Amino acid sequence: MFTLSSFFASNLDTFLNDEFDMSPVIVGVTMLIGSLCYGITSPIWGYIADRWKKNFLMEIGTLGEFVAMVLIGPALLLKSWFGIEKQTLPLLYAAICVKGSFTGAALMPTFTDMVDAASELKVQESLLAQYGMVSGLWNTAFSLGDISGPLLGGLLVGKFGFENTAAILGLCCLGLMVIKISERIIRRCCCKPTIVESNSEYESLLPNAPDV
């Protein structure tokens, strides 16, 4: 997801210039639309994440990202199916809004999901060490995605074009959704549920000081 976001941020302006000959101001406003949708919907996804299963939320988010990336070009397969000659502004803005709206659903539960996995595996003894390890891994993934998005995206755009590259990354999102669904089914059918008893919201991150 981090790779997808960094690819989108670094290559969309070139696509808009080539496809619509937009001025820099209009390009900035167009990219701002996705950020506004992300900012508006993120609190909603956060509220839902606190009260709903995180796997379902990530599956919905990755499915929305897949739809957005297929429409953003749109993909050549869609052009041939629906007779679309070139991208139109209404379809482009709709795809950007969909992408911005579902990014929060795909990304927001990832940190707490990693914390739950670390608690289940008991990789660290103290809660502070556990949060530190998860935070480090999460930020490492963010940094790798931030680097690989423009790098790999630029190589793929040069070889396949923006439309096909966006569709390829959209298929990667669809693959992530399939992996999450498969994980949930395997856990339900083959694994006994592991209940992690934790009052992490109320526990102190620092160990209690010894009595003097």
mmCIF file of C-alpha atoms in Angstrom:
data_model
loop_
_atom_site.group_PDB
_atom_site.id
_atom_site.type_symbol
_atom_site.label_atom_id
_atom_site.label_comp_id
_atom_site.label_asym_id
_atom_site.label_seq_id
_atom_site.Cartn_x
_atom_site.Cartn_y
_atom_site.Cartn_z
ATOM 1 C CA MET A 1 0.000 0.000 0.000
ATOM 2 C CA PHE A 2 2.875 2.378 0.716
ATOM 3 C CA THR A 3 4.357 1.531 -2.692
ATOM 4 C CA LEU A 4 1.021 2.265 -4.317
ATOM 5 C CA SER A 5 0.663 5.634 -2.611
ATOM 6 C CA SER A 6 4.186 6.780 -3.471
ATOM 7 C CA PHE A 7 3.776 5.622 -7.087
ATOM 8 C CA PHE A 8 0.533 7.555 -7.333
ATOM 9 C CA ALA A 9 2.053 10.722 -5.896
ATOM 10 C CA SER A 10 5.145 10.654 -8.128
ATOM 11 C CA ASN A 11 3.598 9.673 -11.480
ATOM 12 C CA LEU A 12 0.091 11.122 -11.553
ATOM 13 C CA ASP A 13 1.215 14.660 -12.407
ATOM 14 C CA THR A 14 3.035 13.459 -15.534
ATOM 15 C CA PHE A 15 -0.028 11.481 -16.616
ATOM 16 C CA LEU A 16 -2.288 14.501 -16.114
ATOM 17 C CA ASN A 17 0.024 16.725 -18.145
ATOM 18 C CA ASP A 18 0.236 14.227 -21.002
ATOM 19 C CA GLU A 19 -3.447 13.301 -21.018
ATOM 20 C CA PHE A 20 -5.160 16.633 -20.307
ATOM 21 C CA ASP A 21 -2.400 19.247 -20.662
ATOM 22 C CA MET A 22 -3.236 20.577 -17.191
ATOM 23 C CA SER A 23 -1.551 23.575 -15.662
ATOM 24 C CA PRO A 24 0.485 23.053 -12.474
ATOM 25 C CA VAL A 25 -2.278 24.682 -10.410
ATOM 26 C CA ILE A 26 -4.967 22.325 -11.744
ATOM 27 C CA VAL A 27 -2.644 19.347 -11.232
ATOM 28 C CA GLY A 28 -2.175 20.377 -7.607
ATOM 29 C CA VAL A 29 -5.919 20.793 -7.090
ATOM 30 C CA THR A 30 -6.574 17.403 -8.694
ATOM 31 C CA MET A 31 -4.107 15.678 -6.395
ATOM 32 C CA LEU A 32 -5.548 17.583 -3.437
ATOM 33 C CA ILE A 33 -8.927 15.926 -4.059
ATOM 34 C CA GLY A 34 -7.537 12.530 -3.078
ATOM 35 C CA SER A 35 -5.916 13.951 0.045
ATOM 36 C CA LEU A 36 -9.183 15.608 1.075
ATOM 37 C CA CYS A 37 -11.090 12.354 0.634
ATOM 38 C CA TYR A 38 -8.446 10.574 2.709
ATOM 39 C CA GLY A 39 -8.592 13.195 5.449
ATOM 40 C CA ILE A 40 -12.395 13.152 5.591
ATOM 41 C CA THR A 41 -12.826 9.374 5.600
ATOM 42 C CA SER A 42 -9.904 8.444 7.886
ATOM 43 C CA PRO A 43 -11.738 9.321 11.138
ATOM 44 C CA ILE A 44 -14.710 7.296 9.909
ATOM 45 C CA TRP A 45 -12.527 4.269 9.156
ATOM 46 C CA GLY A 46 -10.821 4.702 12.529
ATOM 47 C CA TYR A 47 -14.183 4.679 14.292
ATOM 48 C CA ILE A 48 -15.204 1.546 12.378
ATOM 49 C CA ALA A 49 -11.837 -0.138 13.043
ATOM 50 C CA ASP A 50 -12.373 0.204 16.801
ATOM 51 C CA ARG A 51 -15.718 -1.562 16.581
ATOM 52 C CA TRP A 52 -15.373 -4.008 13.698
ATOM 53 C CA LYS A 53 -13.042 -6.800 12.648
ATOM 54 C CA LYS A 54 -9.828 -5.424 11.196
ATOM 55 C CA ASN A 55 -9.504 -8.131 8.534
ATOM 56 C CA PHE A 56 -12.822 -7.175 6.971
ATOM 57 C CA LEU A 57 -11.825 -3.529 6.928
ATOM 58 C CA MET A 58 -8.495 -4.232 5.202
ATOM 59 C CA GLU A 59 -10.241 -6.443 2.644
ATOM 60 C CA ILE A 60 -12.691 -3.658 1.830
ATOM 61 C CA GLY A 61 -9.843 -1.146 1.608
ATOM 62 C CA THR A 62 -7.713 -3.224 -0.752
ATOM 63 C CA LEU A 63 -10.747 -3.937 -2.943
ATOM 64 C CA GLY A 64 -11.455 -0.213 -3.170
ATOM 65 C CA GLU A 65 -7.818 0.470 -4.072
ATOM 66 C CA PHE A 66 -8.013 -2.165 -6.813
ATOM 67 C CA VAL A 67 -11.106 -0.535 -8.319
ATOM 68 C CA ALA A 68 -9.504 2.918 -8.165
ATOM 69 C CA MET A 69 -6.239 1.863 -9.821
ATOM 70 C CA VAL A 70 -8.051 0.049 -12.624
ATOM 71 C CA LEU A 71 -10.175 3.139 -13.312
ATOM 72 C CA ILE A 72 -7.437 5.755 -12.961
ATOM 73 C CA GLY A 73 -5.931 4.951 -16.388
ATOM 74 C CA PRO A 74 -8.272 3.375 -17.174
ATOM 75 C CA ALA A 75 -6.765 -0.054 -17.827
ATOM 76 C CA LEU A 76 -6.518 -1.013 -21.495
ATOM 77 C CA LEU A 77 -8.768 -4.007 -20.850
ATOM 78 C CA LEU A 78 -11.540 -1.692 -19.648
ATOM 79 C CA LYS A 79 -11.028 0.528 -22.669
ATOM 80 C CA SER A 80 -11.527 -2.418 -25.009
ATOM 81 C CA TRP A 81 -14.519 -3.778 -23.062
ATOM 82 C CA PHE A 82 -16.437 -0.509 -22.760
ATOM 83 C CA GLY A 83 -15.152 1.248 -25.868
ATOM 84 C CA ILE A 84 -13.420 4.022 -23.926
ATOM 85 C CA GLU A 85 -11.085 5.883 -26.246
ATOM 86 C CA LYS A 86 -9.318 7.941 -23.587
ATOM 87 C CA GLN A 87 -9.608 8.966 -19.958
ATOM 88 C CA THR A 88 -12.289 11.512 -19.074
ATOM 89 C CA LEU A 89 -12.196 14.008 -16.234
ATOM 90 C CA PRO A 90 -15.348 12.710 -14.457
ATOM 91 C CA LEU A 91 -13.967 9.153 -14.424
ATOM 92 C CA LEU A 92 -10.555 10.415 -13.328
ATOM 93 C CA TYR A 93 -11.954 12.420 -10.411
ATOM 94 C CA ALA A 94 -14.181 9.513 -9.390
ATOM 95 C CA ALA A 95 -11.169 7.167 -9.343
ATOM 96 C CA ILE A 96 -9.099 9.639 -7.310
ATOM 97 C CA CYS A 97 -11.938 10.015 -4.790
ATOM 98 C CA VAL A 98 -12.313 6.239 -4.491
ATOM 99 C CA LYS A 99 -8.584 5.802 -3.960
ATOM 100 C CA GLY A 100 -8.362 8.518 -1.326
ATOM 101 C CA SER A 101 -11.454 7.248 0.464
ATOM 102 C CA PHE A 102 -10.327 3.618 0.733
ATOM 103 C CA THR A 103 -6.653 4.207 1.544
ATOM 104 C CA GLY A 104 -7.513 4.723 5.200
ATOM 105 C CA ALA A 105 -9.481 1.475 5.337
ATOM 106 C CA ALA A 106 -6.532 -0.461 3.939
ATOM 107 C CA LEU A 107 -3.812 1.166 6.053
ATOM 108 C CA MET A 108 -5.393 2.124 9.367
ATOM 109 C CA PRO A 109 -5.839 -1.390 10.833
ATOM 110 C CA THR A 110 -2.333 -2.542 9.874
ATOM 111 C CA PHE A 111 -0.547 -1.281 12.992
ATOM 112 C CA THR A 112 -3.026 -2.771 15.463
ATOM 113 C CA ASP A 113 -3.064 -5.983 13.433
ATOM 114 C CA MET A 114 0.719 -6.207 13.809
ATOM 115 C CA VAL A 115 0.415 -5.528 17.544
ATOM 116 C CA ASP A 116 -2.128 -8.342 17.875
ATOM 117 C CA ALA A 117 0.156 -10.696 15.931
ATOM 118 C CA ALA A 118 3.122 -9.793 18.137
ATOM 119 C CA SER A 119 1.016 -10.400 21.252
ATOM 120 C CA GLU A 120 -0.158 -13.749 19.920
ATOM 121 C CA LEU A 121 3.381 -14.866 19.071
ATOM 122 C CA LYS A 122 4.765 -13.389 22.316
ATOM 123 C CA VAL A 123 7.832 -12.050 20.539
ATOM 124 C CA GLN A 124 8.600 -9.555 23.313
ATOM 125 C CA GLU A 125 8.137 -9.834 27.040
ATOM 126 C CA SER A 126 7.243 -6.249 27.860
ATOM 127 C CA LEU A 127 4.534 -4.182 26.230
ATOM 128 C CA LEU A 128 6.952 -1.312 25.624
ATOM 129 C CA ALA A 129 9.385 -3.556 23.720
ATOM 130 C CA GLN A 130 6.510 -5.002 21.734
ATOM 131 C CA TYR A 131 5.246 -1.600 20.622
ATOM 132 C CA GLY A 132 8.793 -0.523 19.802
ATOM 133 C CA MET A 133 9.387 -3.552 17.592
ATOM 134 C CA VAL A 134 6.052 -3.171 15.791
ATOM 135 C CA SER A 135 6.616 0.552 15.281
ATOM 136 C CA GLY A 136 10.051 -0.134 13.805
ATOM 137 C CA LEU A 137 8.721 -2.759 11.396
ATOM 138 C CA TRP A 138 5.812 -0.545 10.363
ATOM 139 C CA ASN A 139 8.071 2.426 9.656
ATOM 140 C CA THR A 140 10.491 0.173 7.767
ATOM 141 C CA ALA A 141 7.648 -0.947 5.513
ATOM 142 C CA PHE A 142 6.637 2.680 5.033
ATOM 143 C CA SER A 143 10.178 3.692 4.046
ATOM 144 C CA LEU A 144 10.607 0.766 1.652
ATOM 145 C CA GLY A 145 7.290 1.564 -0.001
ATOM 146 C CA ASP A 146 8.196 5.233 -0.230
ATOM 147 C CA ILE A 147 11.380 4.291 -2.106
ATOM 148 C CA SER A 148 10.078 1.439 -4.247
ATOM 149 C CA GLY A 149 6.969 3.286 -5.472
ATOM 150 C CA PRO A 150 8.740 5.935 -7.573
ATOM 151 C CA LEU A 151 11.607 3.582 -8.501
ATOM 152 C CA LEU A 152 9.664 0.516 -9.631
ATOM 153 C CA GLY A 153 6.745 2.635 -10.791
ATOM 154 C CA GLY A 154 8.999 4.713 -13.025
ATOM 155 C CA LEU A 155 10.541 1.600 -14.564
ATOM 156 C CA LEU A 156 7.137 0.028 -15.189
ATOM 157 C CA VAL A 157 5.660 3.239 -16.588
ATOM 158 C CA GLY A 158 8.545 3.504 -19.035
ATOM 159 C CA LYS A 159 7.945 -0.073 -20.186
ATOM 160 C CA PHE A 160 4.155 -0.520 -19.993
ATOM 161 C CA GLY A 161 2.716 2.986 -19.671
ATOM 162 C CA PHE A 162 0.879 4.607 -16.774
ATOM 163 C CA GLU A 163 -2.461 2.893 -17.424
ATOM 164 C CA ASN A 164 -1.056 -0.643 -17.398
ATOM 165 C CA THR A 165 1.249 0.063 -14.456
ATOM 166 C CA ALA A 166 -1.677 1.358 -12.402
ATOM 167 C CA ALA A 167 -3.647 -1.766 -13.326
ATOM 168 C CA ILE A 168 -0.716 -3.999 -12.289
ATOM 169 C CA LEU A 169 -0.513 -2.307 -8.897
ATOM 170 C CA GLY A 170 -4.278 -2.621 -8.616
ATOM 171 C CA LEU A 171 -3.952 -6.364 -9.177
ATOM 172 C CA CYS A 172 -1.373 -6.427 -6.370
ATOM 173 C CA CYS A 173 -4.026 -4.885 -4.095
ATOM 174 C CA LEU A 174 -6.464 -7.561 -5.216
ATOM 175 C CA GLY A 175 -3.819 -10.157 -4.374
ATOM 176 C CA LEU A 176 -3.468 -8.688 -0.877
ATOM 177 C CA MET A 177 -7.219 -8.984 -0.428
ATOM 178 C CA VAL A 178 -7.121 -12.644 -1.484
ATOM 179 C CA ILE A 179 -4.267 -13.289 0.980
ATOM 180 C CA LYS A 180 -6.213 -11.701 3.850
ATOM 181 C CA ILE A 181 -9.342 -13.695 3.014
ATOM 182 C CA SER A 182 -7.303 -16.905 2.763
ATOM 183 C CA GLU A 183 -5.648 -16.191 6.110
ATOM 184 C CA ARG A 184 -9.027 -15.656 7.753
ATOM 185 C CA ILE A 185 -10.443 -18.877 6.282
ATOM 186 C CA ILE A 186 -7.383 -20.918 7.284
ATOM 187 C CA ARG A 187 -7.478 -19.550 10.820
ATOM 188 C CA ARG A 188 -11.168 -20.331 11.107
ATOM 189 C CA CYS A 189 -10.910 -23.872 9.709
ATOM 190 C CA CYS A 190 -7.505 -25.122 10.838
ATOM 191 C CA CYS A 191 -6.411 -23.150 13.866
ATOM 192 C CA LYS A 192 -7.858 -22.917 17.316
ATOM 193 C CA PRO A 193 -8.657 -19.316 18.183
ATOM 194 C CA THR A 194 -6.034 -17.774 20.399
ATOM 195 C CA ILE A 195 -7.417 -15.294 22.852
ATOM 196 C CA VAL A 196 -4.872 -12.685 23.763
ATOM 197 C CA GLU A 197 -5.834 -11.324 27.131
ATOM 198 C CA SER A 198 -4.467 -7.846 27.258
ATOM 199 C CA ASN A 199 -5.539 -4.602 28.814
ATOM 200 C CA SER A 200 -3.011 -2.680 26.747
ATOM 201 C CA GLU A 201 -5.120 0.466 26.748
ATOM 202 C CA TYR A 202 -4.907 0.588 30.532
ATOM 203 C CA GLU A 203 -1.488 -0.942 31.182
ATOM 204 C CA SER A 204 1.562 1.184 31.826
ATOM 205 C CA LEU A 205 4.243 0.900 29.166
ATOM 206 C CA LEU A 206 6.969 1.239 31.794
ATOM 207 C CA PRO A 207 7.545 -1.472 34.400
ATOM 208 C CA ASN A 208 6.591 -0.690 37.960
ATOM 209 C CA ALA A 209 9.391 0.709 40.058
ATOM 210 C CA PRO A 210 10.637 -1.699 42.750
ATOM 211 C CA ASP A 211 9.594 -1.012 46.280
ATOM 212 C CA VAL A 212 12.268 0.656 48.361
#
